[in-house]
Coordinates of C-alpha atoms in Angstrom, one line a residue:
X882 CA -21.4 13.1 13.4
X883 CA -23.9 11.7 16.0
X884 CA -22.5 8.4 17.6
X885 CA -24.8 7.0 19.8
X886 CA -22.7 4.7 22.0
X887 CA -19.4 5.2 24.1
X888 CA -16.4 5.2 21.2
X889 CA -12.7 4.1 21.8
X890 CA -9.7 4.4 20.2
X891 CA -7.9 1.8 18.6
X892 CA -4.4 1.5 16.5
X893 CA -4.0 2.8 13.0
X894 CA -2.6 -0.4 11.9
X895 CA -4.4 -3.1 9.9
X896 CA -7.2 -4.3 11.8
X897 CA -9.3 -8.1 10.8
X898 CA -12.8 -7.5 11.5
X899 CA -15.1 -10.0 11.6
X900 CA -18.3 -11.6 13.0
X901 CA -18.1 -15.4 13.5
X902 CA -19.3 -16.8 10.4
X903 CA -21.3 -14.0 9.3
X904 CA -20.7 -12.9 5.8
X905 CA -20.6 -8.7 6.6
X906 CA -19.2 -5.5 3.9
X907 CA -17.8 -2.1 4.1
X908 CA -19.1 0.7 3.2
X909 CA -16.2 3.7 2.8
X910 CA -18.0 7.4 3.3
X911 CA -17.0 10.5 3.1
X912 CA -17.4 13.6 5.1
X913 CA -21.3 14.0 3.3
X914 CA -21.5 10.2 5.5
X915 CA -22.4 9.3 1.5
X916 CA -20.3 6.4 -0.5
X917 CA -18.8 8.5 -3.7
X918 CA -19.7 5.4 -6.1
X919 CA -20.0 2.4 -6.3
X920 CA -16.5 1.2 -5.7
X921 CA -16.9 2.3 -1.8
X922 CA -18.7 -0.9 -1.0
X923 CA -16.4 -3.7 -0.3
X924 CA -17.7 -7.6 -0.1
X925 CA -17.4 -11.0 -1.4
X926 CA -18.7 -9.9 -4.6
X927 CA -16.1 -6.6 -4.8
X928 CA -13.3 -7.8 -2.9
X929 CA -11.0 -5.2 -3.2
X930 CA -11.6 -1.8 -2.3
X931 CA -9.2 0.5 -5.5
X932 CA -7.4 2.3 -2.4
X933 CA -6.3 -1.2 -1.5
X934 CA -7.1 -0.3 2.7
X935 CA -10.0 -2.1 3.0
X936 CA -10.2 -5.9 1.5
X937 CA -13.2 -8.9 1.9
X938 CA -11.4 -12.6 2.7
X939 CA -12.9 -15.3 3.9
X940 CA -16.2 -13.4 5.2
X941 CA -14.1 -11.4 7.3
X942 CA -12.5 -7.4 6.4
X943 CA -9.2 -6.4 6.2
X944 CA -8.5 -3.0 7.6
X945 CA -5.4 -0.9 6.9
X946 CA -6.6 2.1 8.6
X947 CA -3.1 4.1 8.2
X948 CA -4.0 3.4 4.2
X949 CA -7.4 4.8 4.3
X950 CA -7.4 7.6 1.7
X951 CA -8.1 11.2 3.6
X952 CA -11.2 11.8 2.0
X953 CA -12.7 8.3 4.0
X954 CA -14.0 9.8 7.3
X955 CA -16.2 6.4 8.2
X956 CA -16.0 2.9 7.3
X957 CA -19.3 1.2 8.0
X958 CA -19.3 -2.4 9.1
X959 CA -22.9 -3.9 8.0
X960 CA -24.7 -7.4 7.0
X961 CA -27.6 -9.7 7.7
X962 CA -29.2 -9.1 10.9
X963 CA -28.0 -11.1 13.6
X964 CA -26.4 -12.2 17.2
X965 CA -23.2 -12.5 17.8
X966 CA -19.4 -10.7 18.9
X967 CA -17.6 -8.3 16.6
X968 CA -14.2 -8.4 16.8
X969 CA -10.9 -6.9 15.9
X970 CA -8.0 -8.2 15.9
X971 CA -4.2 -5.9 15.4
X972 CA -1.7 -7.6 13.3
X973 CA -0.4 -8.9 16.9
X974 CA -3.2 -10.9 17.6
X975 CA -4.5 -8.6 20.2
X976 CA -8.6 -7.8 20.1
X977 CA -9.0 -4.2 20.1
X978 CA -12.4 -4.0 19.4
X979 CA -15.5 -6.4 20.9
X980 CA -19.1 -5.4 20.4
X981 CA -21.7 -7.6 21.1
X982 CA -24.3 -7.8 18.4
X983 CA -28.0 -8.4 19.5
X984 CA -30.7 -8.6 16.5
X985 CA -33.1 -6.2 16.1
X986 CA -36.5 -7.3 15.9
X987 CA -37.7 -7.2 12.8
X988 CA -34.6 -6.1 10.7
X989 CA -33.3 -8.1 7.7
X990 CA -29.9 -5.7 7.9
X991 CA -28.1 -4.4 10.2
X992 CA -25.4 -1.9 11.0
X993 CA -23.3 -3.3 13.6
X994 CA -20.9 -0.2 14.1
X995 CA -18.4 2.3 12.3
X996 CA -14.8 3.3 12.5
X997 CA -14.5 7.2 12.4
X998 CA -11.7 9.5 12.4
X999 CA -11.0 11.3 15.3
X1000 CA -7.9 14.2 16.3
X1001 CA -5.6 12.3 13.6
X1002 CA -6.4 8.6 14.7
X1003 CA -8.9 6.3 14.7
X1004 CA -12.3 5.0 16.6
X1005 CA -14.5 2.4 16.8
X1006 CA -18.5 2.8 17.8
X1007 CA -21.0 0.2 17.7
X1008 CA -24.0 1.1 16.4
X1009 CA -26.8 -1.7 15.8
X1010 CA -29.2 0.1 13.9
X1011 CA -31.3 -2.5 12.1
X1012 CA -33.3 -2.1 8.9
X1013 CA -36.8 -3.3 8.5
X1014 CA -36.6 -4.0 4.0
X1015 CA -33.1 -5.3 4.3
X1016 CA -29.5 -4.7 2.6
X1017 CA -31.6 -2.7 -0.3
X1018 CA -33.0 -0.2 2.5
X1019 CA -29.6 -0.1 4.1
X1020 CA -27.1 1.0 1.7
X1021 CA -29.6 3.3 0.1
X1022 CA -29.3 5.5 3.6
X1023 CA -25.8 5.9 2.5
X1024 CA -25.7 7.2 -1.4
X1025 CA -25.9 3.8 -3.1
X1026 CA -27.9 3.5 -5.9
X1027 CA -30.4 0.6 -6.2
X1028 CA -32.9 -0.4 -8.7
X1029 CA -36.2 -1.0 -8.2
X1030 CA -36.1 -4.5 -9.6
X1031 CA -33.2 -5.6 -8.6
X1032 CA -34.2 -9.0 -5.8
X1033 CA -36.1 -9.8 -9.2
X1034 CA -33.2 -10.0 -11.5
X1035 CA -30.8 -11.8 -9.1
X1036 CA -32.9 -15.0 -9.1
X1037 CA -32.0 -15.2 -13.2
X1038 CA -28.2 -16.3 -13.6
X1039 CA -26.5 -15.0 -16.3
X1040 CA -24.0 -16.6 -18.0
X1041 CA -20.2 -15.1 -18.2
X1042 CA -19.7 -13.9 -21.4
X1043 CA -17.5 -15.6 -23.6
X1044 CA -14.8 -13.0 -24.3
X1045 CA -13.9 -13.3 -20.1
X1046 CA -14.2 -11.7 -17.2
X1047 CA -15.4 -8.1 -16.4
X1048 CA -15.7 -6.0 -13.4
X1049 CA -18.2 -6.9 -11.0
X1050 CA -19.7 -3.6 -10.9
X1051 CA -23.2 -4.0 -12.6
X1052 CA -26.7 -5.6 -11.9
X1053 CA -28.0 -8.1 -14.1
X1054 CA -30.3 -7.2 -17.1
X1055 CA -28.7 -3.6 -16.9
X1056 CA -27.9 -2.6 -20.7
X1057 CA -24.6 -3.3 -22.4
X1058 CA -23.7 -5.1 -19.3
X1059 CA -22.7 -8.8 -18.2
X1060 CA -21.5 -9.8 -14.9
X1061 CA -19.0 -12.8 -15.4
X1062 CA -20.7 -14.8 -12.3
X1063 CA -24.4 -15.3 -11.2
X1064 CA -25.3 -12.6 -8.7
X1065 CA -27.5 -14.6 -6.4
X1066 CA -24.0 -15.6 -5.1
X1067 CA -24.0 -12.3 -2.9
X1068 CA -26.8 -10.6 -2.2
X1069 CA -24.6 -7.2 -2.2
X1070 CA -24.1 -7.4 -5.6
X1071 CA -27.2 -6.8 -6.9
X1072 CA -27.8 -3.0 -5.1
X1073 CA -25.0 -2.3 -7.2
X1074 CA -26.5 0.4 -10.1
X1075 CA -24.5 0.6 -12.3
X1076 CA -25.5 4.7 -12.5
X1077 CA -23.4 5.2 -9.8
X1078 CA -20.0 5.3 -11.5
X1079 CA -17.0 6.1 -9.0
X1080 CA -14.9 9.1 -9.6
X1081 CA -11.6 8.6 -10.8
X1082 CA -8.4 9.8 -9.4
X1083 CA -7.4 13.0 -9.1
X1084 CA -11.4 14.5 -9.1
X1085 CA -12.4 16.1 -5.8
X1086 CA -12.9 13.2 -3.2
X1087 CA -12.5 10.5 -5.6
X1088 CA -10.9 7.4 -6.2
X1089 CA -10.1 5.0 -9.5
X1090 CA -13.1 2.3 -10.2
X1091 CA -12.0 -0.8 -9.3
X1092 CA -11.3 -3.6 -12.1
X1093 CA -10.1 -7.1 -12.3
X1094 CA -6.3 -7.8 -11.5
X1095 CA -5.1 -11.0 -12.5
X1096 CA -1.8 -12.2 -12.8
X1097 CA 0.3 -10.5 -15.5
X1098 CA 1.7 -13.7 -17.7
X1099 CA 2.2 -12.1 -21.2
X1100 CA 6.0 -10.6 -20.2
X1101 CA 8.4 -13.5 -19.3
X1102 CA 9.9 -13.0 -15.7
X1103 CA 13.9 -12.9 -15.8
X1104 CA 15.5 -15.4 -15.1
X1105 CA 18.9 -15.5 -12.9
X1106 CA 22.3 -15.3 -14.4
X1107 CA 25.3 -17.2 -13.3
X1108 CA 28.3 -15.5 -11.0
X1109 CA 30.8 -14.6 -13.5
X1110 CA 33.1 -17.8 -13.8
X1111 CA 36.3 -15.3 -12.7
X1112 CA 34.7 -14.3 -9.3
X1113 CA 33.3 -17.6 -7.6
X1114 CA 31.8 -17.0 -4.7
X1115 CA 33.8 -17.8 -2.1
X1116 CA 32.9 -20.8 0.3
X1117 CA 32.3 -19.1 3.6
X1118 CA 29.5 -16.9 2.2
X1119 CA 26.1 -19.1 1.8
X1120 CA 24.8 -19.5 -2.4
X1121 CA 22.0 -17.0 -2.6
X1122 CA 18.8 -18.6 -3.8
X1123 CA 17.0 -17.0 -6.9
X1124 CA 15.6 -13.3 -5.7
X1125 CA 11.6 -13.0 -6.7
X1126 CA 10.3 -11.6 -9.5
X1127 CA 6.6 -10.2 -9.0
X1128 CA 4.2 -11.6 -11.4
X1129 CA 1.6 -9.2 -10.4
X1130 CA 0.1 -5.6 -10.1
X1131 CA 1.3 -5.1 -6.1
X1132 CA -0.3 -1.8 -5.4
X1133 CA 2.2 -1.3 -2.7
X1134 CA 1.2 -3.6 -0.2
X1135 CA 4.0 -4.6 2.4
X1136 CA 2.7 -3.7 6.0
X1137 CA 3.4 -0.6 7.6
X1138 CA 5.7 -1.3 10.6
X1139 CA 8.4 1.2 11.6
X1140 CA 11.8 0.2 12.6
X1141 CA 12.7 0.4 16.2
X1142 CA 15.4 2.8 17.2
X1143 CA 15.6 4.4 13.8
X1144 CA 15.2 8.2 14.6
X1145 CA 16.2 9.6 11.5
X1146 CA 12.9 11.7 9.7
X1147 CA 9.8 12.7 11.0
X1148 CA 7.1 10.1 11.5
X1149 CA 3.0 10.0 10.3
X1150 CA 0.5 7.8 9.2
X1151 CA 1.5 7.0 5.3
X1152 CA -0.1 8.7 2.5
X1153 CA -1.2 6.6 -0.6
X1154 CA -2.3 7.2 -4.3
X1155 CA -2.9 5.3 -7.5
X1156 CA -3.9 5.6 -10.6
X1157 CA -3.1 5.4 -14.5
X1158 CA -0.9 7.1 -17.4
X1159 CA 0.6 10.1 -16.0
X1160 CA -0.7 12.4 -13.1
X1161 CA 0.7 14.7 -10.8
X1162 CA 0.1 13.5 -7.4
X1163 CA -0.3 16.5 -3.9
X1164 CA 0.7 14.7 -1.0
X1165 CA -2.0 15.9 1.8
X1166 CA -0.3 17.9 5.3
X1167 CA 0.3 15.1 6.9
X1168 CA 3.3 14.4 5.5
X1169 CA 5.7 17.2 7.5
X1170 CA 9.2 18.6 6.1
X1171 CA 12.0 16.0 6.4
X1172 CA 13.0 12.8 4.4
X1173 CA 10.6 10.5 3.4
X1174 CA 10.2 7.1 2.3
X1175 CA 8.9 6.9 -1.3
X1176 CA 7.4 3.7 -2.5
X1177 CA 6.3 3.0 -6.2
X1178 CA 4.8 -0.4 -8.0
X1179 CA 3.2 -0.2 -11.7
X1180 CA 1.5 -3.4 -13.3
X1181 CA 3.1 -5.3 -16.3
X1182 CA 5.5 -3.8 -18.6
X1183 CA 6.7 -0.2 -20.3
X1184 CA 8.4 2.7 -18.7
X1185 CA 7.3 4.4 -15.7
X1186 CA 9.1 7.7 -14.0
X1187 CA 8.5 9.2 -10.4
X1188 CA 9.6 12.8 -10.6
X1189 CA 9.5 15.2 -7.8
X1190 CA 8.4 18.7 -8.3
X1191 CA 9.7 22.1 -7.4
X1192 CA 8.3 25.2 -6.1
X1193 CA 7.7 26.2 -9.7
X1194 CA 6.3 22.9 -10.9
X1195 CA 9.1 21.7 -12.8
X1196 CA 11.0 18.6 -12.4
X1197 CA 13.2 18.6 -9.8
X1198 CA 14.6 15.2 -8.7
X1199 CA 14.0 11.6 -10.0
X1200 CA 13.0 8.4 -7.8
X1201 CA 12.6 6.2 -10.4
X1202 CA 13.1 5.6 -14.3
X1203 CA 13.3 2.5 -16.0
X1204 CA 11.3 -0.3 -18.3
X1205 CA 11.2 -3.0 -15.7
X1206 CA 8.2 -5.1 -15.8
X1207 CA 5.9 -5.5 -13.2
X1208 CA 8.1 -2.8 -11.3
X1209 CA 8.4 -2.3 -7.5
X1210 CA 10.7 0.4 -5.7
X1211 CA 11.3 2.9 -2.9
X1212 CA 13.7 5.4 -2.4
X1213 CA 13.8 8.4 -0.2
X1214 CA 13.5 12.3 -0.9
X1215 CA 13.0 15.4 1.6
X1216 CA 9.7 16.9 2.1
X1217 CA 9.8 20.7 1.8
X1218 CA 8.6 22.6 4.6
X1219 CA 7.5 25.7 2.5
X1220 CA 5.1 23.5 0.4
X1221 CA 3.7 20.9 0.0
X1222 CA 5.6 17.9 -1.5
X1223 CA 3.9 16.6 -5.1
X1224 CA 5.2 13.8 -7.7
X1225 CA 5.3 13.7 -11.1
X1226 CA 4.1 10.0 -12.1
X1227 CA 4.6 8.9 -15.9
X1228 CA 3.5 5.4 -16.4
X1229 CA 1.6 3.4 -19.3
X1230 CA -0.4 0.9 -17.3
X1231 CA -1.7 1.1 -13.5
X1232 CA 0.3 2.4 -10.9
X1233 CA 0.7 2.9 -6.8
X1234 CA 2.1 5.2 -4.6
X1235 CA 2.8 5.4 -0.9
X1236 CA 4.9 8.0 1.1
X1237 CA 5.7 6.8 4.4
X1238 CA 8.5 7.6 7.6
X1239 CA 12.1 6.1 6.4
X1240 CA 11.5 4.1 9.7
X1241 CA 9.2 2.2 7.6
X1242 CA 11.6 1.2 4.9
X1243 CA 13.2 -2.8 4.8
X1244 CA 15.7 -2.6 8.0
X1245 CA 19.0 -4.8 6.1
X1246 CA 19.8 -7.6 8.5
X1247 CA 20.7 -11.7 7.0
X1248 CA 19.7 -12.3 3.6
X1249 CA 17.3 -10.1 1.9
X1250 CA 16.1 -10.3 -1.4
X1251 CA 14.4 -8.5 -3.7
X1252 CA 13.7 -6.7 -7.4
X1253 CA 14.5 -3.1 -8.3
X1254 CA 15.6 -0.2 -6.4
X1255 CA 15.2 0.3 -2.4
X1256 CA 16.0 2.3 0.1
X1257 CA 17.1 -0.5 3.4
X1258 CA 18.2 0.4 6.9
X1259 CA 21.2 -1.0 8.3
X1260 CA 21.3 -0.6 12.1
X1261 CA 24.3 -2.8 13.1
X1262 CA 28.4 -2.5 13.5
X1263 CA 30.9 -2.5 11.0
X1264 CA 30.2 -5.4 8.5
X1265 CA 31.1 -7.3 4.7
X1266 CA 27.6 -6.7 2.7
X1267 CA 27.7 -9.4 0.0
X1268 CA 25.6 -8.9 -3.7
X1269 CA 24.7 -11.0 -6.1
X1270 CA 23.1 -8.9 -8.9
X1271 CA 21.6 -11.2 -11.1
X1272 CA 20.7 -8.5 -13.7
X1273 CA 18.5 -8.5 -17.2
X1274 CA 18.0 -11.7 -18.9
X1275 CA 20.4 -10.1 -21.9
X1276 CA 23.2 -10.1 -19.5
X1277 CA 23.3 -6.1 -19.0
X1278 CA 21.6 -3.9 -15.9
X1279 CA 22.8 -1.3 -13.6
X1280 CA 23.8 -1.8 -10.2
X1281 CA 24.7 0.9 -7.4
X1282 CA 24.4 1.9 -4.1
X1283 CA 24.7 5.2 -1.9
X1284 CA 25.2 5.1 1.3
X1285 CA 23.9 8.1 4.2
X1286 CA 25.4 7.9 7.3
X1287 CA 22.8 9.4 9.7
X1288 CA 23.4 9.1 13.0
X1289 CA 22.7 12.8 14.4
X1290 CA 21.3 13.7 11.1
X1291 CA 17.9 15.7 10.5
X1292 CA 18.7 16.0 6.4
X1293 CA 19.4 14.0 3.6
X1294 CA 23.8 14.0 3.0
X1295 CA 24.3 16.1 -0.2
X1296 CA 26.6 14.2 -1.5
X1297 CA 26.6 10.4 -0.2
X1298 CA 29.1 7.9 -0.2
X1299 CA 29.1 6.1 -3.9
X1300 CA 29.7 2.5 -2.6
X1301 CA 29.0 0.4 -5.6
X1302 CA 28.5 1.3 -9.5
X1303 CA 28.4 -1.2 -11.7
X1304 CA 26.1 -2.9 -15.0
X1305 CA 25.9 -6.6 -15.4
X1306 CA 25.5 -9.2 -13.2
X1307 CA 28.2 -9.5 -10.4
X1308 CA 28.7 -11.4 -6.9
X1309 CA 30.3 -8.3 -5.1
X1310 CA 31.7 -7.5 -1.8
X1311 CA 31.1 -4.3 -0.2
X1312 CA 32.6 -3.0 3.2
X1313 CA 30.2 -0.9 4.9
X1314 CA 30.4 1.3 8.1
X1315 CA 28.6 0.7 11.4
X1316 CA 25.0 2.2 11.4
X1317 CA 22.8 3.7 11.6
X1318 CA 22.6 3.9 7.8
X1319 CA 20.5 5.1 5.2
X1320 CA 21.2 2.4 1.5
X1321 CA 19.9 3.5 -1.2
X1322 CA 19.9 0.0 -4.0
X1323 CA 19.4 0.7 -7.3
X1324 CA 19.1 -2.4 -9.3
X1325 CA 17.7 -3.2 -12.8
X1326 CA 16.5 -7.1 -11.8
X1327 CA 16.4 -9.2 -9.0
X1328 CA 18.8 -9.2 -6.4
X1329 CA 20.1 -10.8 -3.0
X1330 CA 21.9 -9.1 0.1
X1331 CA 23.8 -10.9 2.4
X1332 CA 25.3 -8.7 5.4
X1333 CA 27.9 -10.6 7.9
X1334 CA 28.7 -8.5 10.5
X1335 CA 33.0 -7.8 11.6
X1336 CA 34.1 -9.3 15.0

């Protein structure tokens, strides 16, 4: 790649990158060293990459390196010419990058450094290359199409349209497009040309174009149903608080963390995909054969289904099949060894998938709340599990749980133990054996689980 400075490894986790009060931006590059479209620029006016892996917040950048699409080879960090120190901090607040920046002479914009892939991981290298003509020259070097009169047009603020905001991907006075706020608020915004569309999901090396993602308010959130009077909650158990119900599209943003000591299933860097409507997804080679965690999210209302495909490219098993609004869920499936794992998504709106190690599932301890189906890990001793299922608004809704005892195993049980199988709101206690256990919990709505070990 022609790096000119000594490079250092960084952990493949979510890093917070900043240079003091300097506003910075990221450009996501493919193997050709160029952006694939407007969506591959992340800055104040376009703060979230479609993959969700790179975000701009408070003059800093959040880089979820473990979620970056495989087509992205490099992430360039750039901004206005300045002096200072670029720092990258891991979730445990450890500083993993500290790069001193000296402002180049006669430069208006600078490439501070870049993160790049190597041998299955990520490295950082400092660059410090200046561009005398400013941001336009800098981004053009990486394939961004810039209008010749962009700077002049930025000086003329354009009023927001009466029918609401539109995606911030255009330039003032572009035919048929009106920005939702004055472009002068961000010097980067004027550099995004409307003639450089992002490739759609499913195209070679492509990502879906960014769209505004306001909170969905048209569908009423399910309300908590009271526990049946015939089975009151015993006084030794605390009364569960209402479980959270998503009110907006959550693109599988839960942090990637592995449960310590969990040994069931292979360990690998997660695979992510997103799109809208029906689509077939081929998981890349980073996912080895064996049990893997599949997380899904769907925007708004409507049916969503996720199915695995067999070697004949036909539906093999269903992971999710629901009309639950603002759906989120997770389950475990076996990735085959003789071919890539393929998933078929049937959905009405936008969706996101993440395939991770089973060890990335949530651990069941104390009190846990959720919404929809979820794979849970239990590593404690024999316990009683209190289930409070709130059900649907009309008093219906399914709730069930299957138990895989995974000690010493490398595959899922063919016939896991069915621990509960019921419909409608309920409060119920289920005795569970000592761990390690993989619990596949299924619910058509909000729930609360409280675990109490025996003895």
